[in-house]
PDB file of N, CA, C and O in Angstrom:
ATOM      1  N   UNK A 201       0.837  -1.191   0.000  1.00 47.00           N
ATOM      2  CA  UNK A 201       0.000   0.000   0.000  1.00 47.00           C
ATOM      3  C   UNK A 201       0.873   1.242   0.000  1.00 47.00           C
ATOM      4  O   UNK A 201       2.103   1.269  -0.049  1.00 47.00           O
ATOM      5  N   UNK A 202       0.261   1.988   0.046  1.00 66.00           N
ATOM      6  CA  UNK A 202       0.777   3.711  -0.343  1.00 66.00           C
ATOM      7  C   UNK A 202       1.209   4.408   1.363  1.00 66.00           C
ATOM      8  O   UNK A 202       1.860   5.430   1.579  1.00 66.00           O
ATOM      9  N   UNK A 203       0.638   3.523   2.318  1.00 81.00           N
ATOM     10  CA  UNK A 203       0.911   4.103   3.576  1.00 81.00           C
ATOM     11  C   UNK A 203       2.395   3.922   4.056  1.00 81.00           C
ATOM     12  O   UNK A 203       3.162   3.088   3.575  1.00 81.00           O
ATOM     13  N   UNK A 204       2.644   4.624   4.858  1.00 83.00           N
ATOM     14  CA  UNK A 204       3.977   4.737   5.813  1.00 83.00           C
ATOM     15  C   UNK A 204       4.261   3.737   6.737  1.00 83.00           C
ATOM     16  O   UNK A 204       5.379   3.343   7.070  1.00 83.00           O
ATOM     17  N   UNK A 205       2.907   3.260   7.228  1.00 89.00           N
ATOM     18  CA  UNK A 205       3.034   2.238   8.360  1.00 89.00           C
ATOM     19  C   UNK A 205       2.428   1.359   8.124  1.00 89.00           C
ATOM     20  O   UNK A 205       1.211   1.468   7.971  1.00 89.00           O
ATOM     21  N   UNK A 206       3.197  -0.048   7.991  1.00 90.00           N
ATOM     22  CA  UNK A 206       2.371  -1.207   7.642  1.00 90.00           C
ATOM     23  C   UNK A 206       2.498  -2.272   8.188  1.00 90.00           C
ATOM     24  O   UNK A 206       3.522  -2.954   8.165  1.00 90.00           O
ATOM     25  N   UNK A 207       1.114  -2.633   8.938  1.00 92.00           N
ATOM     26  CA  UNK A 207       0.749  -2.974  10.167  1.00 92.00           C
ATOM     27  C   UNK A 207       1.745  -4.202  10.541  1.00 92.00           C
ATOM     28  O   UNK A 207       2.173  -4.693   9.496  1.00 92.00           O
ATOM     29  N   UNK A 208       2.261  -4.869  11.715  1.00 91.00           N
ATOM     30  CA  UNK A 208       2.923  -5.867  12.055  1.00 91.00           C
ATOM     31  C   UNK A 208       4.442  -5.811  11.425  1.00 91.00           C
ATOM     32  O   UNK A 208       5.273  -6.651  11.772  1.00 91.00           O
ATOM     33  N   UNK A 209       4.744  -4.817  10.517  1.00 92.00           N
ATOM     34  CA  UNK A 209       5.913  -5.014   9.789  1.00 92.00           C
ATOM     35  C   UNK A 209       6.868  -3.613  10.349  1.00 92.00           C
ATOM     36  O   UNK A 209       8.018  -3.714  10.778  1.00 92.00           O
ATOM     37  N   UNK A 210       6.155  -2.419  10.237  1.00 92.00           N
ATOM     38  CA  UNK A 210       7.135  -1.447  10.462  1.00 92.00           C
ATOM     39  C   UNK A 210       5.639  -0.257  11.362  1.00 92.00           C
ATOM     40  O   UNK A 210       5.268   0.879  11.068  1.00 92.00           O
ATOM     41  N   UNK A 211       5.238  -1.071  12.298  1.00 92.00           N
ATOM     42  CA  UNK A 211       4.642  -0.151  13.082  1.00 92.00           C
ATOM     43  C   UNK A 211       3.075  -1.218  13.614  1.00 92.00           C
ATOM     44  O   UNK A 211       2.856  -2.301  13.072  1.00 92.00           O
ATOM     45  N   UNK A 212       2.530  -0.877  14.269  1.00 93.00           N
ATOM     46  CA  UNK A 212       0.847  -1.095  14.569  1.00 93.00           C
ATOM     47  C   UNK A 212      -0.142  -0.331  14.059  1.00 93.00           C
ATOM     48  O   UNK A 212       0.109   0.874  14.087  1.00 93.00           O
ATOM     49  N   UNK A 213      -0.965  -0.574  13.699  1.00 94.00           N
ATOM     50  CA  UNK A 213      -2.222   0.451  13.048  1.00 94.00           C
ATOM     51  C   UNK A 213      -3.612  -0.049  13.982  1.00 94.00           C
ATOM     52  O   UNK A 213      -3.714  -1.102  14.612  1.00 94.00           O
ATOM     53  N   UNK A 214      -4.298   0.690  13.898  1.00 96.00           N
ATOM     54  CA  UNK A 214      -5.765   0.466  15.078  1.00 96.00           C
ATOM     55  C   UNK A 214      -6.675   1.488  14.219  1.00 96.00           C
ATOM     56  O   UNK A 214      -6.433   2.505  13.569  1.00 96.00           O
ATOM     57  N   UNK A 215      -7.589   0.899  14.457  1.00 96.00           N
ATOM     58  CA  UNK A 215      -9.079   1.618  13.854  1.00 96.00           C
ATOM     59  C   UNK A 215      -9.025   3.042  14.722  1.00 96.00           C
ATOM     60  O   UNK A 215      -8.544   3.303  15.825  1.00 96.00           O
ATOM     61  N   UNK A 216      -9.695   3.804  13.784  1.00 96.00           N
ATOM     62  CA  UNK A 216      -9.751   5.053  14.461  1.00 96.00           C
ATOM     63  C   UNK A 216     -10.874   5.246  15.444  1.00 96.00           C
ATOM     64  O   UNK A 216     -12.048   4.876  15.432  1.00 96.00           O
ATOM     65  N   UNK A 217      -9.994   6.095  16.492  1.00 96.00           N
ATOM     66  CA  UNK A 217     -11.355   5.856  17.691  1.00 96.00           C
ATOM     67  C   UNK A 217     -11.114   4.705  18.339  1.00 96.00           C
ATOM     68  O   UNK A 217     -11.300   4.988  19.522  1.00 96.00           O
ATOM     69  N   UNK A 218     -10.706   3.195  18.240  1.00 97.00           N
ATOM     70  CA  UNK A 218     -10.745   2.128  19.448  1.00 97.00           C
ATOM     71  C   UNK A 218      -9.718   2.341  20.035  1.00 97.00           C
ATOM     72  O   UNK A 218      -8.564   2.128  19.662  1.00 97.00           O
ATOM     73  N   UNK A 219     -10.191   2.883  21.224  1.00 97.00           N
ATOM     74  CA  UNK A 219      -9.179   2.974  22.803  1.00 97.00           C
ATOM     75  C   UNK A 219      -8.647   1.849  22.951  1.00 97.00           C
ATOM     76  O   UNK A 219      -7.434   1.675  23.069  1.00 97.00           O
ATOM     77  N   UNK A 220      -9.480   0.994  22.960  1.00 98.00           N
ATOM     78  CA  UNK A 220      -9.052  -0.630  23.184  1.00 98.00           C
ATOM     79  C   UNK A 220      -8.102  -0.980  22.456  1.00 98.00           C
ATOM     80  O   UNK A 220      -6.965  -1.056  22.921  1.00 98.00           O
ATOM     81  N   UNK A 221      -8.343  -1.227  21.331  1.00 97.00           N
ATOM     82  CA  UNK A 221      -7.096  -1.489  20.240  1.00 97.00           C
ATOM     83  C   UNK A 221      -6.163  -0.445  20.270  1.00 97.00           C
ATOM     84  O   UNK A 221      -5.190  -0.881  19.656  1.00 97.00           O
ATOM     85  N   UNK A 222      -5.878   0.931  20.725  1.00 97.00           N
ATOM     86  CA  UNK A 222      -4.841   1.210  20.808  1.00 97.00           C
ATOM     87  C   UNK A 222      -4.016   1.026  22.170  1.00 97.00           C
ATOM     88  O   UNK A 222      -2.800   1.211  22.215  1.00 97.00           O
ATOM     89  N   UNK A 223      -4.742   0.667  23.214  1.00 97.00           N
ATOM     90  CA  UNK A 223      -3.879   0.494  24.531  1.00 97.00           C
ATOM     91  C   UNK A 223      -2.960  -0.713  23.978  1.00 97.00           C
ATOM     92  O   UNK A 223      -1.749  -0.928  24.039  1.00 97.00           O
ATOM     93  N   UNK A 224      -4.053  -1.409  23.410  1.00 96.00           N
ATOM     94  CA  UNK A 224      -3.834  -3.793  23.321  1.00 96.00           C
ATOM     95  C   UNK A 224      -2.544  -3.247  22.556  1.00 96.00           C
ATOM     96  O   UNK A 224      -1.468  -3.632  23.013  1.00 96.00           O
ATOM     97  N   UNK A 225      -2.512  -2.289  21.307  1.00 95.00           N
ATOM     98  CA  UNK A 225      -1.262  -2.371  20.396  1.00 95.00           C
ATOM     99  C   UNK A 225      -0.126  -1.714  21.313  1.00 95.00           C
ATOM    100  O   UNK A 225       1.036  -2.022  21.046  1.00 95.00           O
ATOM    101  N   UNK A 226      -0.363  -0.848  22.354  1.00 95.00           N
ATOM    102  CA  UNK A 226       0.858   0.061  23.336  1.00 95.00           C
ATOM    103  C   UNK A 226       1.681  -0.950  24.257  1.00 95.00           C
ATOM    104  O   UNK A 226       2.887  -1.035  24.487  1.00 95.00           O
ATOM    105  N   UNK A 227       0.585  -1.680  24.697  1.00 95.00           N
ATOM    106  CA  UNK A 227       0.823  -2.900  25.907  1.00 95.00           C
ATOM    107  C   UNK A 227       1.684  -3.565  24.881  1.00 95.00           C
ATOM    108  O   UNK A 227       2.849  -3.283  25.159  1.00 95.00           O
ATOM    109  N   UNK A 228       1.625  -4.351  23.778  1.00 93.00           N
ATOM    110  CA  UNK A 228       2.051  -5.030  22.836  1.00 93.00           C
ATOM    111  C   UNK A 228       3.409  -4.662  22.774  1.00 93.00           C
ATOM    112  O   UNK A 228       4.261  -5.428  23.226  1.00 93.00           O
ATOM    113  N   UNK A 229       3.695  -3.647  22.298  1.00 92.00           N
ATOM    114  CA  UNK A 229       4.778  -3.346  21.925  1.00 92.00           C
ATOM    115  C   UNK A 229       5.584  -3.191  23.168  1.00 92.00           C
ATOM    116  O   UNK A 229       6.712  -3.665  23.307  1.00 92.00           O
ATOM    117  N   UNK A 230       4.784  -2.331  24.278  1.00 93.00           N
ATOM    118  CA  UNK A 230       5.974  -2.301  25.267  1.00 93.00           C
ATOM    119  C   UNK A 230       6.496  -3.886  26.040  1.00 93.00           C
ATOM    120  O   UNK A 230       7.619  -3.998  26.533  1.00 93.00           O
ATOM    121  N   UNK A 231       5.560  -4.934  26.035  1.00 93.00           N
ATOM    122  CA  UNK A 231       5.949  -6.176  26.675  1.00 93.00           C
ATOM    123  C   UNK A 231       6.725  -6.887  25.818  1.00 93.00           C
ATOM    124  O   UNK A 231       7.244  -7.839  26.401  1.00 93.00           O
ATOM    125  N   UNK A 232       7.070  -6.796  24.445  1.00 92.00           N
ATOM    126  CA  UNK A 232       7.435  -8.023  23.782  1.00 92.00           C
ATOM    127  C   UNK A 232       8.533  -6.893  22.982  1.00 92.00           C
ATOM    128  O   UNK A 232       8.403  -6.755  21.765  1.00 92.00           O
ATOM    129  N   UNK A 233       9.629  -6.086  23.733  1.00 89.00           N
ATOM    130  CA  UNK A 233      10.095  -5.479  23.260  1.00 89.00           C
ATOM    131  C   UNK A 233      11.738  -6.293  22.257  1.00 89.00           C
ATOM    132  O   UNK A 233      12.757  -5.718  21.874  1.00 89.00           O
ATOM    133  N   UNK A 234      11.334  -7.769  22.134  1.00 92.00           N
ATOM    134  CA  UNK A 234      11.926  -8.516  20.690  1.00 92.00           C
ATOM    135  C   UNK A 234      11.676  -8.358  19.897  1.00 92.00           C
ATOM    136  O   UNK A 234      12.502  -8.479  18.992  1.00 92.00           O
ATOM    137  N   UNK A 235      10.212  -7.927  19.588  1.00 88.00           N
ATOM    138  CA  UNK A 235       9.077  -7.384  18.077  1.00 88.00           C
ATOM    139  C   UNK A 235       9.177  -6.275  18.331  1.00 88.00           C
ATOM    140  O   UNK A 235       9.267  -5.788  17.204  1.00 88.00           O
ATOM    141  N   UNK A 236       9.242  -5.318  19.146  1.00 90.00           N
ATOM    142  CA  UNK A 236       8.892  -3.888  18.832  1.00 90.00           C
ATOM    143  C   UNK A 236      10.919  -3.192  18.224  1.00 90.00           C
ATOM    144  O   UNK A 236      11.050  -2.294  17.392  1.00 90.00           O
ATOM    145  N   UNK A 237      11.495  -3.527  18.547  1.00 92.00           N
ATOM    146  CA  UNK A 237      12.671  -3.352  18.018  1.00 92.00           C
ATOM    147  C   UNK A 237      12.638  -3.383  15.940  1.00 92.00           C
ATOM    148  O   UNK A 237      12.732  -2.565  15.026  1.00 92.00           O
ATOM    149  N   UNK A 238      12.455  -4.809  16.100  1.00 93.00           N
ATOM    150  CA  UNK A 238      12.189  -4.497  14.348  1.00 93.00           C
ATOM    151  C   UNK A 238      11.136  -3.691  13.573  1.00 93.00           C
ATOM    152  O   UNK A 238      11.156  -3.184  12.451  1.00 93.00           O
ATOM    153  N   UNK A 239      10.172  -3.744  14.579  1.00 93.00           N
ATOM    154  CA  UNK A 239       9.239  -2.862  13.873  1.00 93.00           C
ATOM    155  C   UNK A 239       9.630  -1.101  13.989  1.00 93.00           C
ATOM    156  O   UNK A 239       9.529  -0.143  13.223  1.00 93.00           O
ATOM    157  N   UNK A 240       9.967  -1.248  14.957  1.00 92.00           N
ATOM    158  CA  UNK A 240      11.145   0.517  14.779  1.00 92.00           C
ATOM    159  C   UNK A 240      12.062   0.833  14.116  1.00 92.00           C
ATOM    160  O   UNK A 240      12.256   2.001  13.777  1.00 92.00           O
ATOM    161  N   UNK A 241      13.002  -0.392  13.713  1.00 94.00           N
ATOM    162  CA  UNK A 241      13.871  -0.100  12.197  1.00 94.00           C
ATOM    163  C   UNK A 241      13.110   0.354  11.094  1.00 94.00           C
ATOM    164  O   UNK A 241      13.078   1.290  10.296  1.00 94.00           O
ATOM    165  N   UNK A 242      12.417  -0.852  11.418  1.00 94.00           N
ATOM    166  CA  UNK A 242      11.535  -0.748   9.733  1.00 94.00           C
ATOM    167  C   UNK A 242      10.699   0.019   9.819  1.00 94.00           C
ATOM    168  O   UNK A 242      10.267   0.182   8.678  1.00 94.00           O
ATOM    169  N   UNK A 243      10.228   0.563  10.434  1.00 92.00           N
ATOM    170  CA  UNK A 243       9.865   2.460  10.205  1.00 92.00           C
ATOM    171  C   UNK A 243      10.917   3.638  10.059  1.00 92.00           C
ATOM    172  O   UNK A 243      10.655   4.827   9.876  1.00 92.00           O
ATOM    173  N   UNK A 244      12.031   3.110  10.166  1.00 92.00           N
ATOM    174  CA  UNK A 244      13.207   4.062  10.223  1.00 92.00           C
ATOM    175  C   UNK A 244      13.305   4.341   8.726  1.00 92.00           C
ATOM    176  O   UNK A 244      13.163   5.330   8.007  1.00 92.00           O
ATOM    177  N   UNK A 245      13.673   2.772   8.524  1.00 92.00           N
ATOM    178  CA  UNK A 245      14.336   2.801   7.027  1.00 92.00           C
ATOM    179  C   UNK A 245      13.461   3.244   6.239  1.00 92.00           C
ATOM    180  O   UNK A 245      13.850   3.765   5.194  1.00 92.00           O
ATOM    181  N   UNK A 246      11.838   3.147   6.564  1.00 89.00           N
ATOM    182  CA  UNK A 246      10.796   3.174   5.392  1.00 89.00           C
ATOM    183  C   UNK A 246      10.961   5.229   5.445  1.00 89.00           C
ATOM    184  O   UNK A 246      10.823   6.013   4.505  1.00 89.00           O
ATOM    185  N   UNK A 247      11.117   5.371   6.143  1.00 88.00           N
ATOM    186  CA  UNK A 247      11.104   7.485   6.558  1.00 88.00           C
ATOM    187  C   UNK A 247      12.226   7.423   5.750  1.00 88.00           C
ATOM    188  O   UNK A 247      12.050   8.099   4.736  1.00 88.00           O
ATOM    189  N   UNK A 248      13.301   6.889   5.790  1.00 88.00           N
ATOM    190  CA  UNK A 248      14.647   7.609   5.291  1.00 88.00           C
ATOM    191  C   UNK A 248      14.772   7.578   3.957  1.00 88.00           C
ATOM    192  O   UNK A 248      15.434   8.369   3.286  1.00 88.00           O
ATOM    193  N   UNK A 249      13.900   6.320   3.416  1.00 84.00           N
ATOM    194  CA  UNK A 249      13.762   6.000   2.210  1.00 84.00           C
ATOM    195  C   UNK A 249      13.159   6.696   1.393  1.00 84.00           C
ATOM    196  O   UNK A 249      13.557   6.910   0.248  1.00 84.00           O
ATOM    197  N   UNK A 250      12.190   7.102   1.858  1.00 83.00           N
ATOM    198  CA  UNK A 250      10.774   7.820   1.149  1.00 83.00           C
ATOM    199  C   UNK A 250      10.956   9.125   1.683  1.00 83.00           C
ATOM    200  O   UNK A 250      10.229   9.871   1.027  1.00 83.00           O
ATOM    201  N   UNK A 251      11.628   9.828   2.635  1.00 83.00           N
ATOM    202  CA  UNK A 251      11.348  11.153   2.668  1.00 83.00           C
ATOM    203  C   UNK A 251      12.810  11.655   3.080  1.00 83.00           C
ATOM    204  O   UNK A 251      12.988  11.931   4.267  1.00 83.00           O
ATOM    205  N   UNK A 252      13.650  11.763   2.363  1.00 84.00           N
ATOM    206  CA  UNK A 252      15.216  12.532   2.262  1.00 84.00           C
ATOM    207  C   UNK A 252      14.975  13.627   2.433  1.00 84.00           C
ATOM    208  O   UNK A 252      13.783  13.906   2.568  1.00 84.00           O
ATOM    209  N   UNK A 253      15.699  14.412   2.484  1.00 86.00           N
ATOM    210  CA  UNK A 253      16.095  15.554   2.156  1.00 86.00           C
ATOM    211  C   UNK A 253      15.957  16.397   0.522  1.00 86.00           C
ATOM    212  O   UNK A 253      15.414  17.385   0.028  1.00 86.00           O
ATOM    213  N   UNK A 254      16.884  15.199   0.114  1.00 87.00           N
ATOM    214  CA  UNK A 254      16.566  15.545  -1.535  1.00 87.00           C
ATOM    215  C   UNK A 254      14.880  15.249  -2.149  1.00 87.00           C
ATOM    216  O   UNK A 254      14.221  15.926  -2.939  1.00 87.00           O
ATOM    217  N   UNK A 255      14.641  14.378  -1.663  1.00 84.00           N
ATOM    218  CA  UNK A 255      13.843  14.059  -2.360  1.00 84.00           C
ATOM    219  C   UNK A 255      12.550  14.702  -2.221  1.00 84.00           C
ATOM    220  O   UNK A 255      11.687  14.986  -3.051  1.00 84.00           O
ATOM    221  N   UNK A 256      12.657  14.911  -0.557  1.00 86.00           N
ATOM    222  CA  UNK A 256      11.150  16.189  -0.520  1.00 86.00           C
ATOM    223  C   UNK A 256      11.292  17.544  -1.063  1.00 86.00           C
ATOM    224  O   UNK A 256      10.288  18.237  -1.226  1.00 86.00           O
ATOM    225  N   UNK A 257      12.520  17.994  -1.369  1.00 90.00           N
ATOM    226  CA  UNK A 257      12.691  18.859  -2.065  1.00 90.00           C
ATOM    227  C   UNK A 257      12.492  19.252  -3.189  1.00 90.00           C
ATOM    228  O   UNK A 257      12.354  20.437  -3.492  1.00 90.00           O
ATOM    229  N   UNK A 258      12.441  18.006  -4.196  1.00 89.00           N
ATOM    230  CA  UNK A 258      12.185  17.836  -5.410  1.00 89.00           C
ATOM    231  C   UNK A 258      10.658  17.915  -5.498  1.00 89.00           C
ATOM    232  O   UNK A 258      10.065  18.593  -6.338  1.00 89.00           O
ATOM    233  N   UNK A 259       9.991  17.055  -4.423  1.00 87.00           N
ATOM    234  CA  UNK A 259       8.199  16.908  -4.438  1.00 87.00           C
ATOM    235  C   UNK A 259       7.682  18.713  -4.065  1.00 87.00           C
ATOM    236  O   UNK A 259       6.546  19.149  -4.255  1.00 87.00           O
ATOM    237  N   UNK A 260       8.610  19.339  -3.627  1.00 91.00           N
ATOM    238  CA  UNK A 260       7.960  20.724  -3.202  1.00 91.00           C
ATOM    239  C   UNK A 260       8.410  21.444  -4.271  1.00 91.00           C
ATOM    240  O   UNK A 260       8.162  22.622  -4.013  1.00 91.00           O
ATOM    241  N   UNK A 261       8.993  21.347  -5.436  1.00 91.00           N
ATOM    242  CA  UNK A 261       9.622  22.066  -6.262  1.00 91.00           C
ATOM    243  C   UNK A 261       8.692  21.687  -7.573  1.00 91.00           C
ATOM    244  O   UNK A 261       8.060  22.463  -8.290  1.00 91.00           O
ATOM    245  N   UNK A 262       8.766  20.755  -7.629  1.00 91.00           N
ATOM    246  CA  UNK A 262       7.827  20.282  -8.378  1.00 91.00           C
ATOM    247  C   UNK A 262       5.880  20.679  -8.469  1.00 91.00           C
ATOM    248  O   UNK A 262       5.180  20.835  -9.469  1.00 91.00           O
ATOM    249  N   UNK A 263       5.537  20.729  -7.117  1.00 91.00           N
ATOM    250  CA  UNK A 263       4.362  21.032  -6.522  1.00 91.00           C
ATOM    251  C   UNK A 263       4.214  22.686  -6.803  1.00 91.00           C
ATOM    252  O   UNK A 263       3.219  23.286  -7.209  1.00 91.00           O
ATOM    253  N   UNK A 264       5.471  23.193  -6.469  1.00 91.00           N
ATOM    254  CA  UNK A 264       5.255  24.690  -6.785  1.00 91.00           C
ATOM    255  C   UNK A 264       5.346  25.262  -8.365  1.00 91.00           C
ATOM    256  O   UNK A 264       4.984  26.324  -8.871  1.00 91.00           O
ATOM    257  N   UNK A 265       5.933  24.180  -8.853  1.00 90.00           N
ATOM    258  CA  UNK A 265       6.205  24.471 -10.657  1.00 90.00           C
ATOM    259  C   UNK A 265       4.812  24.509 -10.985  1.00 90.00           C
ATOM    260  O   UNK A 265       4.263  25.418 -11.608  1.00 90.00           O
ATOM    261  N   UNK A 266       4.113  23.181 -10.406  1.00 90.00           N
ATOM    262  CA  UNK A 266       2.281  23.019 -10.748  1.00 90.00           C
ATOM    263  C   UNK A 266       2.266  24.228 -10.512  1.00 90.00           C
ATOM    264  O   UNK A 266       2.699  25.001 -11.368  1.00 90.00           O
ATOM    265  N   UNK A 267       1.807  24.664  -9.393  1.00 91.00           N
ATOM    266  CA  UNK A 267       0.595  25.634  -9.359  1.00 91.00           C
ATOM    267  C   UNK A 267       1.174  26.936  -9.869  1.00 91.00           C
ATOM    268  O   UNK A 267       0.411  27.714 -10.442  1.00 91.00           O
ATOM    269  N   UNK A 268       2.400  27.234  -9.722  1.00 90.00           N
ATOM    270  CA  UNK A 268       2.966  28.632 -10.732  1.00 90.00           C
ATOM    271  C   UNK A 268       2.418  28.195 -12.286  1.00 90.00           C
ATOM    272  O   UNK A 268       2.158  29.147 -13.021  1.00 90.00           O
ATOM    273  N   UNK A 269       2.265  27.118 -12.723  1.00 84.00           N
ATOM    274  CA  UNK A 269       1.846  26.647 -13.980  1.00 84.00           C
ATOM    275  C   UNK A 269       0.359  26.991 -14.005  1.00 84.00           C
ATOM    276  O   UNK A 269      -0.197  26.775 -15.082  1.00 84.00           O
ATOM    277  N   UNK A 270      -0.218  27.374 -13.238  1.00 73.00           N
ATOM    278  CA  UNK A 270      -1.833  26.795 -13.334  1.00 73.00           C
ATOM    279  C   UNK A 270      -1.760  25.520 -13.085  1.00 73.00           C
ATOM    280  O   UNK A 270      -2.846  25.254 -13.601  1.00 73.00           O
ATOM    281  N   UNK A 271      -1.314  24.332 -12.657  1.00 58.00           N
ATOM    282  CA  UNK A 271      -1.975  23.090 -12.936  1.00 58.00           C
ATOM    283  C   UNK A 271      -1.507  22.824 -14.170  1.00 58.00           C
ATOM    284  O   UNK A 271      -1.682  21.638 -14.448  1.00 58.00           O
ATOM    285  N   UNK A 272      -0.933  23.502 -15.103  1.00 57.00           N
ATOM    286  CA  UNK A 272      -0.137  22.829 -16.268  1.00 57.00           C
ATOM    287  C   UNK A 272       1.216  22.094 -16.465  1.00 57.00           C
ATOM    288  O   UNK A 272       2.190  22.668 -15.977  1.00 57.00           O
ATOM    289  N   UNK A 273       1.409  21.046 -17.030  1.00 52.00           N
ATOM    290  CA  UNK A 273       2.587  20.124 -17.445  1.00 52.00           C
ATOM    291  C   UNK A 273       3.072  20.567 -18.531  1.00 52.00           C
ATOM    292  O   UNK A 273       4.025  19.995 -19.060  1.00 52.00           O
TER     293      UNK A 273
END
């Protein structure tokens, strides 16, 4: 998927709004801190990957070419 955080791999995700499911995923991570270790890399690497320096620079440069364009390519 297109998201940043994907669930069990590089973070927890919970329905929006369940208290429940977000304590169960907090408790989770803080007791079984063998799984919560990899899942904190792999949110590391997925940020460093997808959002550089260079590269958000280019998406805001680009974004501003649009709309100085009208919306034209």
């Amino acid at each position: 998927t297109d998201g940043i955080i994907q669930d069990g791999e590089s973070g927890r995700l919970v329905p929006v709004g369940d208290a429940a499911a977000f304590a169960a995923a907090i408790t989770d991570v803080l007791q079984h801190r063998d799984r919560s270790a990899p899942l904190g890399a792999a949110a590391r690497a997925t940020v460093v990957g997808r959002f550089s320096s260079g590269d958000v620079t280019k998406r805001w440069f680009a974004a501003y070419e649009a709309v100085t364009r009208g919306g034209r390519q």
